CSV table of C-alpha atoms in Angstrom, one decimal:
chain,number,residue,atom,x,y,z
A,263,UNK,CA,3.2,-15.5,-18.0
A,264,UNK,CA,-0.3,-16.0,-18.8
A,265,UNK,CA,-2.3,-12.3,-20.0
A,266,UNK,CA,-5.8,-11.7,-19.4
A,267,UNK,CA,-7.5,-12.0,-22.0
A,268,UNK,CA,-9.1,-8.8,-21.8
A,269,UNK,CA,-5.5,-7.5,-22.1
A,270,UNK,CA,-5.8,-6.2,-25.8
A,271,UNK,CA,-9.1,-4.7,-25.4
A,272,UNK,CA,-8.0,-2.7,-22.7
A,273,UNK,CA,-5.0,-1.4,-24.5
A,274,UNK,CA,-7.3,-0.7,-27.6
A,275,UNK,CA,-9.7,2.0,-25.4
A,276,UNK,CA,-6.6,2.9,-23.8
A,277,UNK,CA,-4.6,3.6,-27.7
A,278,UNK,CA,-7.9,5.3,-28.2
A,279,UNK,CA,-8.4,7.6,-25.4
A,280,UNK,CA,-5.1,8.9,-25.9
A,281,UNK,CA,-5.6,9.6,-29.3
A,282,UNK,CA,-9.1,11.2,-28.5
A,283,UNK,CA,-7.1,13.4,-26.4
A,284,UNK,CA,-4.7,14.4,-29.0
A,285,UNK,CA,-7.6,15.4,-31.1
A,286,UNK,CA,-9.7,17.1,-28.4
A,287,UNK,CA,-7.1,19.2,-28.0
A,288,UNK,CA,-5.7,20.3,-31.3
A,289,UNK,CA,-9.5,20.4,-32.3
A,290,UNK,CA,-9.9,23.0,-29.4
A,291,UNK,CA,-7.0,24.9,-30.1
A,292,UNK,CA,-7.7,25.2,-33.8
A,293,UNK,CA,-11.2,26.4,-33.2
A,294,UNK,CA,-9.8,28.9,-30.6
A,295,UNK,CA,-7.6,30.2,-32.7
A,296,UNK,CA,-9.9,30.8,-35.9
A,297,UNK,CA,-12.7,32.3,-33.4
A,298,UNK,CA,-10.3,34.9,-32.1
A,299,UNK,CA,-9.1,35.3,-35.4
A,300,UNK,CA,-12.2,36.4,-36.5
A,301,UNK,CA,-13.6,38.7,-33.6
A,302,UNK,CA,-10.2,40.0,-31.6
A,303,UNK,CA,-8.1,43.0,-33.6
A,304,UNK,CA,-5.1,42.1,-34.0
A,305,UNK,CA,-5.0,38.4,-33.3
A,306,UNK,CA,-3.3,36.9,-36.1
A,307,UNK,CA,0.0,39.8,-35.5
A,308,UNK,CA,3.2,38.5,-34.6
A,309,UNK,CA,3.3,41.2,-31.9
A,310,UNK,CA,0.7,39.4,-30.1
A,311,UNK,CA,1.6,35.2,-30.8
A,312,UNK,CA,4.9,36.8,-30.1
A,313,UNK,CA,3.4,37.8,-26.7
A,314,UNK,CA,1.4,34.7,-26.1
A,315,UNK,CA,4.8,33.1,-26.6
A,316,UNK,CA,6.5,34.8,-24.0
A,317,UNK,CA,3.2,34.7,-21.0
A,318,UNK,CA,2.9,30.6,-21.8
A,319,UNK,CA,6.5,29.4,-20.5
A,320,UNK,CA,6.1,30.1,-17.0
A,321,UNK,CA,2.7,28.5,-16.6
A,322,UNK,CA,3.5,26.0,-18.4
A,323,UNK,CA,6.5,24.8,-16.6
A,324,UNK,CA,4.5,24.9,-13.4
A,325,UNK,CA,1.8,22.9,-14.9
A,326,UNK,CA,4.4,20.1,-16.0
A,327,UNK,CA,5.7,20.0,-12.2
A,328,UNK,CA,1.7,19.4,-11.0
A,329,UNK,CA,1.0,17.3,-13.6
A,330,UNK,CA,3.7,14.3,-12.4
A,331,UNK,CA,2.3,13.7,-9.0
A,332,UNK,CA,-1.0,14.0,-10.0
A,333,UNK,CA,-0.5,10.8,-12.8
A,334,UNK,CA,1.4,9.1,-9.4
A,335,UNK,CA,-1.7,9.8,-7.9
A,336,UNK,CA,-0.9,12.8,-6.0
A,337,UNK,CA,-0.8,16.3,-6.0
A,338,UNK,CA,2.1,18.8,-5.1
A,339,UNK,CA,0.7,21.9,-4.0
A,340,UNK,CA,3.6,23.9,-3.7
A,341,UNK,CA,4.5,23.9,-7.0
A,342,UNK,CA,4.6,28.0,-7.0
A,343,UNK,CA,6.8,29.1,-3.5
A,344,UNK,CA,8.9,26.3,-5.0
A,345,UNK,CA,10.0,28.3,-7.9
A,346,UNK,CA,9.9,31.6,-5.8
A,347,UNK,CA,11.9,29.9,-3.5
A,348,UNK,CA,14.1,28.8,-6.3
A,349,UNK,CA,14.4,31.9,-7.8
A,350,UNK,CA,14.9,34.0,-4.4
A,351,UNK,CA,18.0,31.1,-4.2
A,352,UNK,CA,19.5,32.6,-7.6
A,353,UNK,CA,18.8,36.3,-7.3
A,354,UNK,CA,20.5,36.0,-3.8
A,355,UNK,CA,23.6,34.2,-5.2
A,356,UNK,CA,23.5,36.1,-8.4
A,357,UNK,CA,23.6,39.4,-5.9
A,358,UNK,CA,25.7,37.9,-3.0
A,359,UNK,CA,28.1,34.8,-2.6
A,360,UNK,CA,28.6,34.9,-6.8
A,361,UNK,CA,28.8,38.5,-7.3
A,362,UNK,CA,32.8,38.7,-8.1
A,363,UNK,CA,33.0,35.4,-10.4
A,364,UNK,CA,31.8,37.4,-13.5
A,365,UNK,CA,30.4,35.4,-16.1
A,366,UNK,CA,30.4,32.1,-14.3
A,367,UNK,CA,28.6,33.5,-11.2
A,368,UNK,CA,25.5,33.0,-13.3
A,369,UNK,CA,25.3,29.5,-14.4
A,370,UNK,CA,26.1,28.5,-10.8
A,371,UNK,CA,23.7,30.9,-9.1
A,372,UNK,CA,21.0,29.2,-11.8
A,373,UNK,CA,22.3,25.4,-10.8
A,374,UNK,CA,22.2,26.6,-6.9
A,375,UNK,CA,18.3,27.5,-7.6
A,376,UNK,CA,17.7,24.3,-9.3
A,377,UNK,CA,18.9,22.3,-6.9
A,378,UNK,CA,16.8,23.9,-4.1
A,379,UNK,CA,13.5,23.7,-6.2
A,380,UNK,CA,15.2,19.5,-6.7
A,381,UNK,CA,15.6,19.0,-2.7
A,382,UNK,CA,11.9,20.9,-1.9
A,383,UNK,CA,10.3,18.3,-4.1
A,384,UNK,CA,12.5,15.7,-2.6
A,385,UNK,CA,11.7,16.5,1.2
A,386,UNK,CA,8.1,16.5,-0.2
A,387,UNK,CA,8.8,13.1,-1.9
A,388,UNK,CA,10.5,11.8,1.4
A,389,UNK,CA,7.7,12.2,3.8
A,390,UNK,CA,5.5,11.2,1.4
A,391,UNK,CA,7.1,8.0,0.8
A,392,UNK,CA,8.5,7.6,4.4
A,393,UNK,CA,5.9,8.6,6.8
A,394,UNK,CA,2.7,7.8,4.8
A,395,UNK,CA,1.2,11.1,5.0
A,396,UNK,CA,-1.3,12.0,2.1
A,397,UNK,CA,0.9,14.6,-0.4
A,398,UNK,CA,-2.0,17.1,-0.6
A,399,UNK,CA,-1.4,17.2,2.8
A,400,UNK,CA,2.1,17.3,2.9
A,401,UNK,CA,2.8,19.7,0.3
A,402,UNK,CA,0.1,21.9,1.6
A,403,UNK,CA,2.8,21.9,4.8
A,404,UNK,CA,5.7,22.4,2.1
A,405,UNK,CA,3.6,25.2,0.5
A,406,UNK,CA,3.0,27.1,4.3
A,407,UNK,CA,6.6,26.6,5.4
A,408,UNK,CA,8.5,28.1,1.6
A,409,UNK,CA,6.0,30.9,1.6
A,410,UNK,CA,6.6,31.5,5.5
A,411,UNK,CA,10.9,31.0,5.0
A,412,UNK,CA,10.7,33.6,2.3
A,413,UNK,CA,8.6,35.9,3.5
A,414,UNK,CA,11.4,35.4,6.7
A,415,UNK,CA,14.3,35.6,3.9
A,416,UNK,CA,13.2,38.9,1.9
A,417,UNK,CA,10.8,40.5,5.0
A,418,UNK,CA,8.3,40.4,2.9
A,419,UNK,CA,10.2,42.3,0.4
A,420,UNK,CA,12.1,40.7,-3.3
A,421,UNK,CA,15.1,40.8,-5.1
A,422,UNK,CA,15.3,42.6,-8.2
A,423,UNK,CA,17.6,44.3,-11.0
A,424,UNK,CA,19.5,41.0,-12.9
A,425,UNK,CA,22.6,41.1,-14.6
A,426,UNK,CA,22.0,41.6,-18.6
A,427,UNK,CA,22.2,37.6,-18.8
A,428,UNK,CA,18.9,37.4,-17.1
A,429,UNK,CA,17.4,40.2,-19.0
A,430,UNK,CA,18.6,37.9,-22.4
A,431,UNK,CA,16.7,34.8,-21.0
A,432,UNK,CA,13.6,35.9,-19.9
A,433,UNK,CA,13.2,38.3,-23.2
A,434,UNK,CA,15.4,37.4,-25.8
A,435,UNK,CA,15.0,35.1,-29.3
A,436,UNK,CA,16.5,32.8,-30.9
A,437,UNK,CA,15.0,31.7,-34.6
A,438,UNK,CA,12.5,33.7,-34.1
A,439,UNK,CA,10.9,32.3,-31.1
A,440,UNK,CA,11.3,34.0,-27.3
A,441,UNK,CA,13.7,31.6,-25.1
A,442,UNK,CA,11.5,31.2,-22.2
A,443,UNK,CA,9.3,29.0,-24.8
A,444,UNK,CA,12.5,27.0,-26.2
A,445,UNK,CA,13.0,26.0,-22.3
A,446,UNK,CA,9.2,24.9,-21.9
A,447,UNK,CA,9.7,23.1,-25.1
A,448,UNK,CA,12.5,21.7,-23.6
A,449,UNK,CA,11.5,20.3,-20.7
A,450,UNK,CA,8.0,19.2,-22.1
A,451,UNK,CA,10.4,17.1,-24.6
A,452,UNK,CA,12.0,15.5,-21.7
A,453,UNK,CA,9.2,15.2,-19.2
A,454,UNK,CA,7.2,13.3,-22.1
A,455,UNK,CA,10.6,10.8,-23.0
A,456,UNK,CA,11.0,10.3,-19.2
A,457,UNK,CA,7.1,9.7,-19.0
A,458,UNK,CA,6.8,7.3,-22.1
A,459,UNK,CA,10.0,6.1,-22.3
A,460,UNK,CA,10.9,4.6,-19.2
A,461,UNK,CA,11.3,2.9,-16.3
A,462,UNK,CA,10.1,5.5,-14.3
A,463,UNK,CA,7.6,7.1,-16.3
A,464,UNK,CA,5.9,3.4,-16.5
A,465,UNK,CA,6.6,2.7,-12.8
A,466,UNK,CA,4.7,6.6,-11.9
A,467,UNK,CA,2.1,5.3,-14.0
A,468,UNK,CA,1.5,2.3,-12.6
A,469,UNK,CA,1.6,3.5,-9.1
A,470,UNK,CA,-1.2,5.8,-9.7
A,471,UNK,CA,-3.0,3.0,-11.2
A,472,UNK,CA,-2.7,0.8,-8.3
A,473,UNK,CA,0.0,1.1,-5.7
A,474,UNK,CA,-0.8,-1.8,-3.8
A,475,UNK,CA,-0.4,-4.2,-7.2
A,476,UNK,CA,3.0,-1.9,-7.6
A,477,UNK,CA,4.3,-2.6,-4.4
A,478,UNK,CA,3.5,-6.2,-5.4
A,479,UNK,CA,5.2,-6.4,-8.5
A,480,UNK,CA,8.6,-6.1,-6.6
A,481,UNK,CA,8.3,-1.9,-7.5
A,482,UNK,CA,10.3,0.3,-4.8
A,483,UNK,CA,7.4,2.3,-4.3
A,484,UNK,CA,9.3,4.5,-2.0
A,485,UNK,CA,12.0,5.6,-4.3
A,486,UNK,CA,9.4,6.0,-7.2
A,487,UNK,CA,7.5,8.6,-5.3
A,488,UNK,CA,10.8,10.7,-4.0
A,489,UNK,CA,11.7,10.5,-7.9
A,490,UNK,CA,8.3,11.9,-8.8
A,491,UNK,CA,8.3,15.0,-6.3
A,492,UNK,CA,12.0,15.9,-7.0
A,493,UNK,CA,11.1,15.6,-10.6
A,494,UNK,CA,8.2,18.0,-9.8
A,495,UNK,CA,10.4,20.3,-7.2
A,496,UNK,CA,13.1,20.6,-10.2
A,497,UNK,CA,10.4,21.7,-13.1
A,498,UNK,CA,8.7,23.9,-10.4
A,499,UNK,CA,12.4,25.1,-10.0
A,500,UNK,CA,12.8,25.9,-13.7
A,501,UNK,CA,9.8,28.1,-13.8
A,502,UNK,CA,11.5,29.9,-11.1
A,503,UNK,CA,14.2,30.7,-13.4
A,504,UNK,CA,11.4,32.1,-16.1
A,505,UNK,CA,9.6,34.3,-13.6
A,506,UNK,CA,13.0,35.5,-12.7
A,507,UNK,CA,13.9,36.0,-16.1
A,508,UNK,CA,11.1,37.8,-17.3
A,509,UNK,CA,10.2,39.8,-14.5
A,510,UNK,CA,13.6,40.8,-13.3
A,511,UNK,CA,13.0,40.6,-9.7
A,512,UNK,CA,11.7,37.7,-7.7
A,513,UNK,CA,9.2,37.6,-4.7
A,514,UNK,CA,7.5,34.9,-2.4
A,515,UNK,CA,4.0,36.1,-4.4
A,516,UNK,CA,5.2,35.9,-7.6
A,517,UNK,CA,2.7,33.1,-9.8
A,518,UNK,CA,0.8,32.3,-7.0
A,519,UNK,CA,-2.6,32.8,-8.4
A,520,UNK,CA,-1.0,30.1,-11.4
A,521,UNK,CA,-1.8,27.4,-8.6
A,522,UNK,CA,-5.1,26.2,-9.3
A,523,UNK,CA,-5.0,26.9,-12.6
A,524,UNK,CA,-2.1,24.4,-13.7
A,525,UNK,CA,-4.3,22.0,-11.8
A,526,UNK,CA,-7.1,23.0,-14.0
A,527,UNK,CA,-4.7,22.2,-17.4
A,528,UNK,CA,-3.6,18.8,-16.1
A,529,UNK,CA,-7.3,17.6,-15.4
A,530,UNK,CA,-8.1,19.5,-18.6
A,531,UNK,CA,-5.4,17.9,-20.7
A,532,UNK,CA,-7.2,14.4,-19.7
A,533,UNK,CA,-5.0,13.6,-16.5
A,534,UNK,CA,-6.6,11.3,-14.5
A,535,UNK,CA,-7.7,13.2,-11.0
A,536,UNK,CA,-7.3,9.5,-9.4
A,537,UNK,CA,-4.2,9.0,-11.1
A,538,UNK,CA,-2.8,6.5,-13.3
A,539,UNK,CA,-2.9,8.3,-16.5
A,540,UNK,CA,-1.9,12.0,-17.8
A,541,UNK,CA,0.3,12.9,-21.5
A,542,UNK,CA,2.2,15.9,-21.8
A,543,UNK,CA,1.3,16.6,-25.5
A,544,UNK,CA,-2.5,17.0,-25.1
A,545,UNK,CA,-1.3,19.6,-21.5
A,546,UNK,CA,0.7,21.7,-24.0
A,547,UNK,CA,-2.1,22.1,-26.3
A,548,UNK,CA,-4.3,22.3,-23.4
A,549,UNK,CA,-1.9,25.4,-22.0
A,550,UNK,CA,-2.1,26.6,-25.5
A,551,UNK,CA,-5.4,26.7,-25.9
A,552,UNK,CA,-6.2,28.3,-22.8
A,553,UNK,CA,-3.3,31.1,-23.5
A,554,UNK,CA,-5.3,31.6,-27.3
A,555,UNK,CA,-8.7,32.1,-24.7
A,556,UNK,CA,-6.7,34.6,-22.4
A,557,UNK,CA,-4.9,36.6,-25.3
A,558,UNK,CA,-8.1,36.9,-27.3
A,559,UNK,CA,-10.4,37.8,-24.8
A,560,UNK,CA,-7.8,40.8,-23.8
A,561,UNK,CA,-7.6,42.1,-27.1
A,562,UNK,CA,-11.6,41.9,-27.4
A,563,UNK,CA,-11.2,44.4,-23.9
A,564,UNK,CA,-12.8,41.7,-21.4
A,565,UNK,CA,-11.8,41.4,-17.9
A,566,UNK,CA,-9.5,38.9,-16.8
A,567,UNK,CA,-12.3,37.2,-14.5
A,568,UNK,CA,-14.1,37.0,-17.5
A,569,UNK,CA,-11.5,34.5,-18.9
A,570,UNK,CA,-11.3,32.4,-15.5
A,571,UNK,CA,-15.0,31.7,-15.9
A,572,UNK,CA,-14.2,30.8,-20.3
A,573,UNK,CA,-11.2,28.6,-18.9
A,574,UNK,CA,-14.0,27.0,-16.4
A,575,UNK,CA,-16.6,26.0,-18.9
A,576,UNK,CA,-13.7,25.1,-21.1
A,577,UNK,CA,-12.7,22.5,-19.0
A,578,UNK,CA,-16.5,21.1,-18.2
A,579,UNK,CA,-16.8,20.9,-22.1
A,580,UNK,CA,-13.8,19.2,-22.6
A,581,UNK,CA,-14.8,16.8,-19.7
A,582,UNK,CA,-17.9,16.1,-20.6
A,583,UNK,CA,-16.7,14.7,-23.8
A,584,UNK,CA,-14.1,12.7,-22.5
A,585,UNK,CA,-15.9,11.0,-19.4
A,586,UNK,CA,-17.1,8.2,-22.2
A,587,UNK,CA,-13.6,7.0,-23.1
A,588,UNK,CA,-12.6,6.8,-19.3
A,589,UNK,CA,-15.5,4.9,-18.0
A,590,UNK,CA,-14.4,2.1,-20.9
A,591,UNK,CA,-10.8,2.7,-19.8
């Protein structure tokens, strides 16, 4: 098969864009970190990376699960009542139908709330595929109709007070390091394999590149898109787990002002809003830079609002010098 001949100057901007974002990022995140040093009390303790270790998980997970649609050239706006769904899933079965199986209770009650966040993604991923509704507005329907069913479910109310496994997840270490990070770590090790590294990561790319040349290239363009919003429904599911976890109760609201903001890190990180392109090395030292803005600015006693505006102009900065590299790209 003949190659355009433009072929390896394309894949040179593109080998160079990605390793522009790399940069960007770690630059960034390296300057963050030796401003705050500098001005914030108590930056540099361990108390407080020990703290930004523990607030970064949960967001982070939720910003993997929007990041996958949005390369696919989508968006999944229910990423949040997802993983309260998810998590209302577990606490019930951890509290109900699991109560009297002791120590296994647990893992199953955490599979059950997996597998809802897995089939919300894949009803998203369904009609997506099936009926040919846009996903911003069919996840916009999935985000109305969990937040509705749980608000039904709990009365408005939550579920709280965990077993002592819950209490060891969501706040214990291990080497040092809290485990709510070693599960974002985790999963951003195994988003980025499945991403980079496969069939399906090249097949979400390419969809949000061109679905119509997709669907050409003998691509089932339907099964690709239920794989990318049960992928996303499964992370989103994951975080679930975290808020629940950490928090030791679970409500409908729980994360919901996370929403716009994990959009923010994707399209931050260098995802394309169009789709087509997005890494998930330069979104965790995106999320990372944006939790050194967050921590620093608390401990210099600004307001949280404050730190939304910093994380706006962070991302116009960050765009502004990347909007070179995608023109060429």
């Amino acid at each position: 098969m003949n190659k355009s001949p433009n072929a390896p100057a394309k894949a040179s901007i593109r080998l160079g864009a990605d390793t522009l974002e790399v940069l960007v990022m770690t630059a960034f995140l390296v300057i963050s970190i030796a401003f705050f040093s500098l001005l914030a009390p108590g930056f540099l303790s361990t108390t407080n990376f020990g703290s930004m270790s523990m607030q970064l998980p949960e967001l982070g997970l939720l910003s993997l699960a929007m990041l996958v649609p949005i390369i696919s050239g989508g968006l999944n706006l229910s990423v949040t009542f997802t993983a309260n769904l998810a998590g209302l899933t577990t606490a019930w079965f951890v509290q109900g139908a699991l109560a009297d199986m002791g120590g296994i209770g647990v893992p199953l009650a955490i599979v059950a709330g997996l597998a809802v966040g897995a089939a919300s993604g894949c009803l998203i991923g369904v009609i997506v595929a099936y009926v040919g509704a846009h996903p911003i507005l069919v996840s916009l329907g999935a985000m109305i109709f969990f937040q509705g069913m749980g608000e039904f479910l709990t009365r408005g109310g939550g579920i709280s007070g965990m077993p002592e496994t819950f209490q060891t997840l969501g706040g214990g270490h291990w080497l040092g390091v809290p485990i709510p990070m070693w599960i974002f770590l985790a999963a951003a090790a195994g988003l980025m394999y499945i991403m980079h590294f496969t069939r399906t990561g090249f097949s979400t790319h390419m969809l949000g590149s061109n679905p119509r040349a997709t669907e050409y290239s003998g691509i089932n363009v339907k099964r690709v898109l239920i794989i990318v919003y049960t992928l996303s429904g499964l992370l989103a599911g994951l975080a679930g787990m975290v808020m629940l976890a950490r928090f030791n109760s679970v409500r409908v609201g729980h994360g919901e002002s996370y929403l716009l903001i994990t959009v923010l890190a994707c399209f931050l990180a260098g995802a394309n809003p169009f789709g087509g392109f997005g890494r998930v090395l330069p979104l965790v030292l995106g999320l990372m830079s944006l939790q050194v803005i967050a921590s620093g600015m608390n401990l210099m006693g600004a307001s949280q609002h404050l730190a939304t505006a910093v994380w706006g102009g962070f991302l116009i900065i960050v765009m502004a010098l990347r909007m070179p590299f995608i023109k060429q790209s």
